[in-house]
Amino acid sequence: MSADTTAATPATIAATNAATFAATFAAAPHRADPLLAHAWQVLEAVPDPEIPVVSIRELGILRDVRHGADGRLEVVITPTYSGCPAMSQIAEDIAAALQQAGLPEHRIETVLAPAWTTDWITDDARDKLRAYGIAPPTGTCGSGSAAPQENVIRFVPKPPAPPACPRCGSAHTERLAQFASTACKALYRCIDCREPFDYFKPY
């Protein structure tokens, strides 16, 4: 019997992550609970305050909506990095959306472990980032599973290949600064079209 020695590539890992996340989300308990299903639907429309073209669910910030031990609605969120200044605004936006939808009293739980990773950004969000002028993260940082796990974070100091320009698609780009409009992005410039752009750093 011969073993399969085919190495997983970033593309195949990303595809597996996306498929696993979709299957897990579709089978989640909230699908059978009208209240939780309504809450999820409402929160799907809450945009990220720093990148309004993507939702907090598409970025992987919204992790769960569930019933607490006391029966109260609980919304679980994870920051993109510890100390992210947008989290207070995100909590306010969640509260406003739920209140406007007439949903009952709720609490917001901020969970730091497992730590957020760019692997949690959905494929739709990556396309939206690119159309918005932000190069999405390249490669993968996790273990190949889309489900959150208690793993040690593996930082990627630089992309395995220069990110493609989100404006013209050229791979001839150069980094100008490690930090851009926010701490989670780097500033790049396209050598061909000469346009600067933000790159969402993978971590």
PDB file of C-alpha atoms in Angstrom:
ATOM      1  CA  MET A   1       0.000   0.000   0.000  1.00  0.00           C
ATOM      2  CA  SER A   2       1.461   3.372  -0.965  1.00  0.00           C
ATOM      3  CA  ALA A   3       0.865   6.522   1.053  1.00  0.00           C
ATOM      4  CA  ASP A   4      -0.449   9.704  -0.540  1.00  0.00           C
ATOM      5  CA  THR A   5       2.426  12.186  -0.368  1.00  0.00           C
ATOM      6  CA  THR A   6       0.701  15.044  -2.204  1.00  0.00           C
ATOM      7  CA  ALA A   7       1.516  18.264  -0.354  1.00  0.00           C
ATOM      8  CA  ALA A   8      -1.304  20.648   0.467  1.00  0.00           C
ATOM      9  CA  THR A   9      -0.896  24.004  -1.226  1.00  0.00           C
ATOM     10  CA  PRO A  10      -2.187  27.341   0.141  1.00  0.00           C
ATOM     11  CA  ALA A  11      -4.907  27.261  -2.514  1.00  0.00           C
ATOM     12  CA  THR A  12      -6.148  23.788  -1.524  1.00  0.00           C
ATOM     13  CA  ILE A  13      -5.988  24.641   2.180  1.00  0.00           C
ATOM     14  CA  ALA A  14      -7.971  27.842   1.589  1.00  0.00           C
ATOM     15  CA  ALA A  15     -10.567  25.918  -0.423  1.00  0.00           C
ATOM     16  CA  THR A  16     -10.845  23.324   2.345  1.00  0.00           C
ATOM     17  CA  ASN A  17     -11.211  26.069   4.956  1.00  0.00           C
ATOM     18  CA  ALA A  18     -13.989  27.758   3.000  1.00  0.00           C
ATOM     19  CA  ALA A  19     -15.869  24.500   2.436  1.00  0.00           C
ATOM     20  CA  THR A  20     -15.540  23.473   6.087  1.00  0.00           C
ATOM     21  CA  PHE A  21     -16.727  26.876   7.302  1.00  0.00           C
ATOM     22  CA  ALA A  22     -19.735  26.803   4.951  1.00  0.00           C
ATOM     23  CA  ALA A  23     -20.718  23.300   6.062  1.00  0.00           C
ATOM     24  CA  THR A  24     -20.299  24.163   9.750  1.00  0.00           C
ATOM     25  CA  PHE A  25     -22.299  27.383   9.398  1.00  0.00           C
ATOM     26  CA  ALA A  26     -25.112  25.643   7.483  1.00  0.00           C
ATOM     27  CA  ALA A  27     -25.402  22.935  10.151  1.00  0.00           C
ATOM     28  CA  ALA A  28     -25.177  25.322  13.104  1.00  0.00           C
ATOM     29  CA  PRO A  29     -27.878  25.056  15.825  1.00  0.00           C
ATOM     30  CA  HIS A  30     -29.139  28.584  15.118  1.00  0.00           C
ATOM     31  CA  ARG A  31     -30.658  27.339  11.851  1.00  0.00           C
ATOM     32  CA  ALA A  32     -33.349  25.513  13.863  1.00  0.00           C
ATOM     33  CA  ASP A  33     -33.964  28.364  16.321  1.00  0.00           C
ATOM     34  CA  PRO A  34     -36.088  31.239  14.890  1.00  0.00           C
ATOM     35  CA  LEU A  35     -34.727  33.810  17.362  1.00  0.00           C
ATOM     36  CA  LEU A  36     -31.079  32.944  16.700  1.00  0.00           C
ATOM     37  CA  ALA A  37     -31.696  32.739  12.963  1.00  0.00           C
ATOM     38  CA  HIS A  38     -33.247  36.229  13.036  1.00  0.00           C
ATOM     39  CA  ALA A  39     -30.319  37.598  15.075  1.00  0.00           C
ATOM     40  CA  TRP A  40     -27.801  36.108  12.640  1.00  0.00           C
ATOM     41  CA  GLN A  41     -29.681  37.609   9.708  1.00  0.00           C
ATOM     42  CA  VAL A  42     -29.650  41.044  11.341  1.00  0.00           C
ATOM     43  CA  LEU A  43     -25.954  40.873  12.239  1.00  0.00           C
ATOM     44  CA  GLU A  44     -25.004  39.693   8.738  1.00  0.00           C
ATOM     45  CA  ALA A  45     -25.675  43.279   7.642  1.00  0.00           C
ATOM     46  CA  VAL A  46     -23.466  44.968  10.277  1.00  0.00           C
ATOM     47  CA  PRO A  47     -20.436  46.370   8.420  1.00  0.00           C
ATOM     48  CA  ASP A  48     -16.903  46.606   9.708  1.00  0.00           C
ATOM     49  CA  PRO A  49     -16.451  50.254  10.760  1.00  0.00           C
ATOM     50  CA  GLU A  50     -12.988  50.504   9.174  1.00  0.00           C
ATOM     51  CA  ILE A  51     -13.829  48.618   5.950  1.00  0.00           C
ATOM     52  CA  PRO A  52     -17.573  49.174   5.407  1.00  0.00           C
ATOM     53  CA  VAL A  53     -17.790  47.030   2.244  1.00  0.00           C
ATOM     54  CA  VAL A  54     -17.460  43.841   4.324  1.00  0.00           C
ATOM     55  CA  SER A  55     -19.526  42.650   7.264  1.00  0.00           C
ATOM     56  CA  ILE A  56     -18.231  41.602  10.664  1.00  0.00           C
ATOM     57  CA  ARG A  57     -19.337  38.044   9.829  1.00  0.00           C
ATOM     58  CA  GLU A  58     -17.429  38.023   6.536  1.00  0.00           C
ATOM     59  CA  LEU A  59     -14.276  39.144   8.360  1.00  0.00           C
ATOM     60  CA  GLY A  60     -14.689  36.403  10.950  1.00  0.00           C
ATOM     61  CA  ILE A  61     -15.169  38.865  13.826  1.00  0.00           C
ATOM     62  CA  LEU A  62     -18.699  37.601  14.531  1.00  0.00           C
ATOM     63  CA  ARG A  63     -18.121  34.116  15.910  1.00  0.00           C
ATOM     64  CA  ASP A  64     -21.436  33.001  17.398  1.00  0.00           C
ATOM     65  CA  VAL A  65     -24.955  33.984  18.418  1.00  0.00           C
ATOM     66  CA  ARG A  66     -26.422  31.797  21.154  1.00  0.00           C
ATOM     67  CA  HIS A  67     -28.610  31.587  24.231  1.00  0.00           C
ATOM     68  CA  GLY A  68     -26.766  32.261  27.495  1.00  0.00           C
ATOM     69  CA  ALA A  69     -27.252  30.206  30.652  1.00  0.00           C
ATOM     70  CA  ASP A  70     -29.823  32.765  31.818  1.00  0.00           C
ATOM     71  CA  GLY A  71     -31.656  32.649  28.477  1.00  0.00           C
ATOM     72  CA  ARG A  72     -30.363  36.012  27.334  1.00  0.00           C
ATOM     73  CA  LEU A  73     -29.169  36.400  23.761  1.00  0.00           C
ATOM     74  CA  GLU A  74     -25.357  36.306  23.575  1.00  0.00           C
ATOM     75  CA  VAL A  75     -23.291  37.637  20.675  1.00  0.00           C
ATOM     76  CA  VAL A  76     -19.692  36.386  20.580  1.00  0.00           C
ATOM     77  CA  ILE A  77     -17.072  38.492  18.808  1.00  0.00           C
ATOM     78  CA  THR A  78     -13.295  38.182  18.441  1.00  0.00           C
ATOM     79  CA  PRO A  79     -11.066  41.178  17.641  1.00  0.00           C
ATOM     80  CA  THR A  80      -8.720  41.020  14.675  1.00  0.00           C
ATOM     81  CA  TYR A  81      -5.960  41.753  17.176  1.00  0.00           C
ATOM     82  CA  SER A  82      -5.860  42.464  20.897  1.00  0.00           C
ATOM     83  CA  GLY A  83      -6.494  46.139  21.482  1.00  0.00           C
ATOM     84  CA  CYS A  84      -8.198  46.776  18.151  1.00  0.00           C
ATOM     85  CA  PRO A  85      -9.744  50.256  18.543  1.00  0.00           C
ATOM     86  CA  ALA A  86     -12.728  49.360  16.352  1.00  0.00           C
ATOM     87  CA  MET A  87     -14.172  46.817  18.802  1.00  0.00           C
ATOM     88  CA  SER A  88     -16.085  49.367  20.871  1.00  0.00           C
ATOM     89  CA  GLN A  89     -17.700  50.733  17.722  1.00  0.00           C
ATOM     90  CA  ILE A  90     -18.509  47.206  16.557  1.00  0.00           C
ATOM     91  CA  ALA A  91     -20.205  46.469  19.901  1.00  0.00           C
ATOM     92  CA  GLU A  92     -22.258  49.670  19.585  1.00  0.00           C
ATOM     93  CA  ASP A  93     -23.250  48.800  16.007  1.00  0.00           C
ATOM     94  CA  ILE A  94     -24.318  45.292  17.073  1.00  0.00           C
ATOM     95  CA  ALA A  95     -26.424  46.691  19.912  1.00  0.00           C
ATOM     96  CA  ALA A  96     -28.051  49.251  17.611  1.00  0.00           C
ATOM     97  CA  ALA A  97     -28.837  46.637  14.941  1.00  0.00           C
ATOM     98  CA  LEU A  98     -30.417  44.231  17.438  1.00  0.00           C
ATOM     99  CA  GLN A  99     -32.412  46.988  19.107  1.00  0.00           C
ATOM    100  CA  GLN A 100     -33.668  48.312  15.775  1.00  0.00           C
ATOM    101  CA  ALA A 101     -34.758  44.791  14.815  1.00  0.00           C
ATOM    102  CA  GLY A 102     -36.774  44.512  18.034  1.00  0.00           C
ATOM    103  CA  LEU A 103     -34.747  41.620  19.400  1.00  0.00           C
ATOM    104  CA  PRO A 104     -34.721  40.978  23.162  1.00  0.00           C
ATOM    105  CA  GLU A 105     -32.092  42.009  25.682  1.00  0.00           C
ATOM    106  CA  HIS A 106     -28.635  40.751  24.831  1.00  0.00           C
ATOM    107  CA  ARG A 107     -25.041  40.712  25.969  1.00  0.00           C
ATOM    108  CA  ILE A 108     -21.846  40.889  23.914  1.00  0.00           C
ATOM    109  CA  GLU A 109     -19.012  38.525  24.802  1.00  0.00           C
ATOM    110  CA  THR A 110     -15.525  39.344  23.532  1.00  0.00           C
ATOM    111  CA  VAL A 111     -13.463  36.161  23.199  1.00  0.00           C
ATOM    112  CA  LEU A 112      -9.692  36.323  22.652  1.00  0.00           C
ATOM    113  CA  ALA A 113      -8.952  32.591  22.341  1.00  0.00           C
ATOM    114  CA  PRO A 114      -8.708  31.125  19.848  1.00  0.00           C
ATOM    115  CA  ALA A 115      -7.106  34.231  18.398  1.00  0.00           C
ATOM    116  CA  TRP A 116      -8.503  35.682  15.188  1.00  0.00           C
ATOM    117  CA  THR A 117      -6.660  34.855  11.975  1.00  0.00           C
ATOM    118  CA  THR A 118      -6.955  36.123   8.417  1.00  0.00           C
ATOM    119  CA  ASP A 119      -7.866  32.531   7.493  1.00  0.00           C
ATOM    120  CA  TRP A 120     -11.339  33.373   8.847  1.00  0.00           C
ATOM    121  CA  ILE A 121     -11.947  36.000   6.152  1.00  0.00           C
ATOM    122  CA  THR A 122     -14.453  34.564   3.669  1.00  0.00           C
ATOM    123  CA  ASP A 123     -13.848  34.332  -0.068  1.00  0.00           C
ATOM    124  CA  ASP A 124     -16.635  36.867  -0.676  1.00  0.00           C
ATOM    125  CA  ALA A 125     -14.941  39.318   1.684  1.00  0.00           C
ATOM    126  CA  ARG A 126     -11.612  38.876  -0.120  1.00  0.00           C
ATOM    127  CA  ASP A 127     -13.289  39.734  -3.413  1.00  0.00           C
ATOM    128  CA  LYS A 128     -14.939  42.778  -1.845  1.00  0.00           C
ATOM    129  CA  LEU A 129     -11.635  43.946  -0.354  1.00  0.00           C
ATOM    130  CA  ARG A 130      -9.977  43.695  -3.752  1.00  0.00           C
ATOM    131  CA  ALA A 131     -12.794  45.660  -5.439  1.00  0.00           C
ATOM    132  CA  TYR A 132     -12.515  48.284  -2.678  1.00  0.00           C
ATOM    133  CA  GLY A 133      -8.822  48.775  -3.431  1.00  0.00           C
ATOM    134  CA  ILE A 134      -7.359  46.676  -0.598  1.00  0.00           C
ATOM    135  CA  ALA A 135      -5.244  43.643  -1.477  1.00  0.00           C
ATOM    136  CA  PRO A 136      -6.559  40.659   0.540  1.00  0.00           C
ATOM    137  CA  PRO A 137      -4.128  38.524   2.565  1.00  0.00           C
ATOM    138  CA  THR A 138      -2.202  35.876   0.645  1.00  0.00           C
ATOM    139  CA  GLY A 139      -1.415  32.375   1.858  1.00  0.00           C
ATOM    140  CA  THR A 140      -2.800  30.742   4.975  1.00  0.00           C
ATOM    141  CA  CYS A 141      -1.778  30.983   8.614  1.00  0.00           C
ATOM    142  CA  GLY A 142      -3.752  28.186  10.261  1.00  0.00           C
ATOM    143  CA  SER A 143      -3.517  24.437  10.469  1.00  0.00           C
ATOM    144  CA  GLY A 144      -5.815  23.764   7.520  1.00  0.00           C
ATOM    145  CA  SER A 145      -9.052  23.736   9.522  1.00  0.00           C
ATOM    146  CA  ALA A 146     -11.603  26.536   9.356  1.00  0.00           C
ATOM    147  CA  ALA A 147     -12.917  25.670  12.804  1.00  0.00           C
ATOM    148  CA  PRO A 148     -11.378  27.734  15.639  1.00  0.00           C
ATOM    149  CA  GLN A 149      -8.788  25.745  17.572  1.00  0.00           C
ATOM    150  CA  GLU A 150      -6.523  26.338  20.562  1.00  0.00           C
ATOM    151  CA  ASN A 151      -3.337  26.611  18.480  1.00  0.00           C
ATOM    152  CA  VAL A 152      -0.204  28.662  18.808  1.00  0.00           C
ATOM    153  CA  ILE A 153      -0.347  31.615  16.410  1.00  0.00           C
ATOM    154  CA  ARG A 154       2.098  31.346  13.509  1.00  0.00           C
ATOM    155  CA  PHE A 155       2.918  34.841  12.310  1.00  0.00           C
ATOM    156  CA  VAL A 156       3.781  35.435   8.664  1.00  0.00           C
ATOM    157  CA  PRO A 157       6.347  38.290   8.598  1.00  0.00           C
ATOM    158  CA  LYS A 158       5.905  38.906   4.881  1.00  0.00           C
ATOM    159  CA  PRO A 159       3.734  37.479   2.103  1.00  0.00           C
ATOM    160  CA  PRO A 160       5.114  34.428   0.260  1.00  0.00           C
ATOM    161  CA  ALA A 161       4.814  36.497  -2.923  1.00  0.00           C
ATOM    162  CA  PRO A 162       4.210  40.223  -3.431  1.00  0.00           C
ATOM    163  CA  PRO A 163       0.468  40.941  -3.274  1.00  0.00           C
ATOM    164  CA  ALA A 164      -1.116  41.731  -6.614  1.00  0.00           C
ATOM    165  CA  CYS A 165      -2.260  45.285  -7.160  1.00  0.00           C
ATOM    166  CA  PRO A 166      -6.026  45.420  -6.520  1.00  0.00           C
ATOM    167  CA  ARG A 167      -6.381  48.132  -9.183  1.00  0.00           C
ATOM    168  CA  CYS A 168      -4.580  46.702 -12.230  1.00  0.00           C
ATOM    169  CA  GLY A 169      -3.784  43.137 -11.114  1.00  0.00           C
ATOM    170  CA  SER A 170      -0.022  43.479 -11.592  1.00  0.00           C
ATOM    171  CA  ALA A 171       2.248  41.369  -9.373  1.00  0.00           C
ATOM    172  CA  HIS A 172       5.010  43.995  -9.670  1.00  0.00           C
ATOM    173  CA  THR A 173       4.458  45.671  -6.318  1.00  0.00           C
ATOM    174  CA  GLU A 174       6.672  46.936  -3.520  1.00  0.00           C
ATOM    175  CA  ARG A 175       6.149  47.602   0.171  1.00  0.00           C
ATOM    176  CA  LEU A 176       6.457  51.214   1.253  1.00  0.00           C
ATOM    177  CA  ALA A 177       5.628  50.846   4.942  1.00  0.00           C
ATOM    178  CA  GLN A 178       4.851  48.049   7.404  1.00  0.00           C
ATOM    179  CA  PHE A 179       1.764  49.924   8.603  1.00  0.00           C
ATOM    180  CA  ALA A 180      -0.908  51.672   6.540  1.00  0.00           C
ATOM    181  CA  SER A 181      -4.333  53.141   7.366  1.00  0.00           C
ATOM    182  CA  THR A 182      -4.676  50.648  10.241  1.00  0.00           C
ATOM    183  CA  ALA A 183      -2.216  48.442  12.133  1.00  0.00           C
ATOM    184  CA  CYS A 184      -3.476  45.290  10.399  1.00  0.00           C
ATOM    185  CA  LYS A 185      -2.568  46.591   6.941  1.00  0.00           C
ATOM    186  CA  ALA A 186       0.714  47.460   5.182  1.00  0.00           C
ATOM    187  CA  LEU A 187       1.238  50.140   2.543  1.00  0.00           C
ATOM    188  CA  TYR A 188       2.261  48.950  -0.924  1.00  0.00           C
ATOM    189  CA  ARG A 189       2.718  50.571  -4.322  1.00  0.00           C
ATOM    190  CA  CYS A 190       2.224  49.094  -7.764  1.00  0.00           C
ATOM    191  CA  ILE A 191       5.320  49.516  -9.916  1.00  0.00           C
ATOM    192  CA  ASP A 192       3.296  49.305 -13.137  1.00  0.00           C
ATOM    193  CA  CYS A 193       0.345  51.633 -12.507  1.00  0.00           C
ATOM    194  CA  ARG A 194       2.192  53.555  -9.736  1.00  0.00           C
ATOM    195  CA  GLU A 195      -0.896  53.523  -7.491  1.00  0.00           C
ATOM    196  CA  PRO A 196      -0.481  52.984  -3.728  1.00  0.00           C
ATOM    197  CA  PHE A 197      -2.720  50.509  -1.963  1.00  0.00           C
ATOM    198  CA  ASP A 198      -3.288  48.856   1.407  1.00  0.00           C
ATOM    199  CA  TYR A 199      -2.457  45.186   1.895  1.00  0.00           C
ATOM    200  CA  PHE A 200      -4.280  43.212   4.594  1.00  0.00           C
ATOM    201  CA  LYS A 201      -1.387  41.463   6.346  1.00  0.00           C
ATOM    202  CA  PRO A 202      -1.831  37.706   6.946  1.00  0.00           C
ATOM    203  CA  TYR A 203      -1.584  36.563  10.560  1.00  0.00           C
TER     204      TYR A 203
END
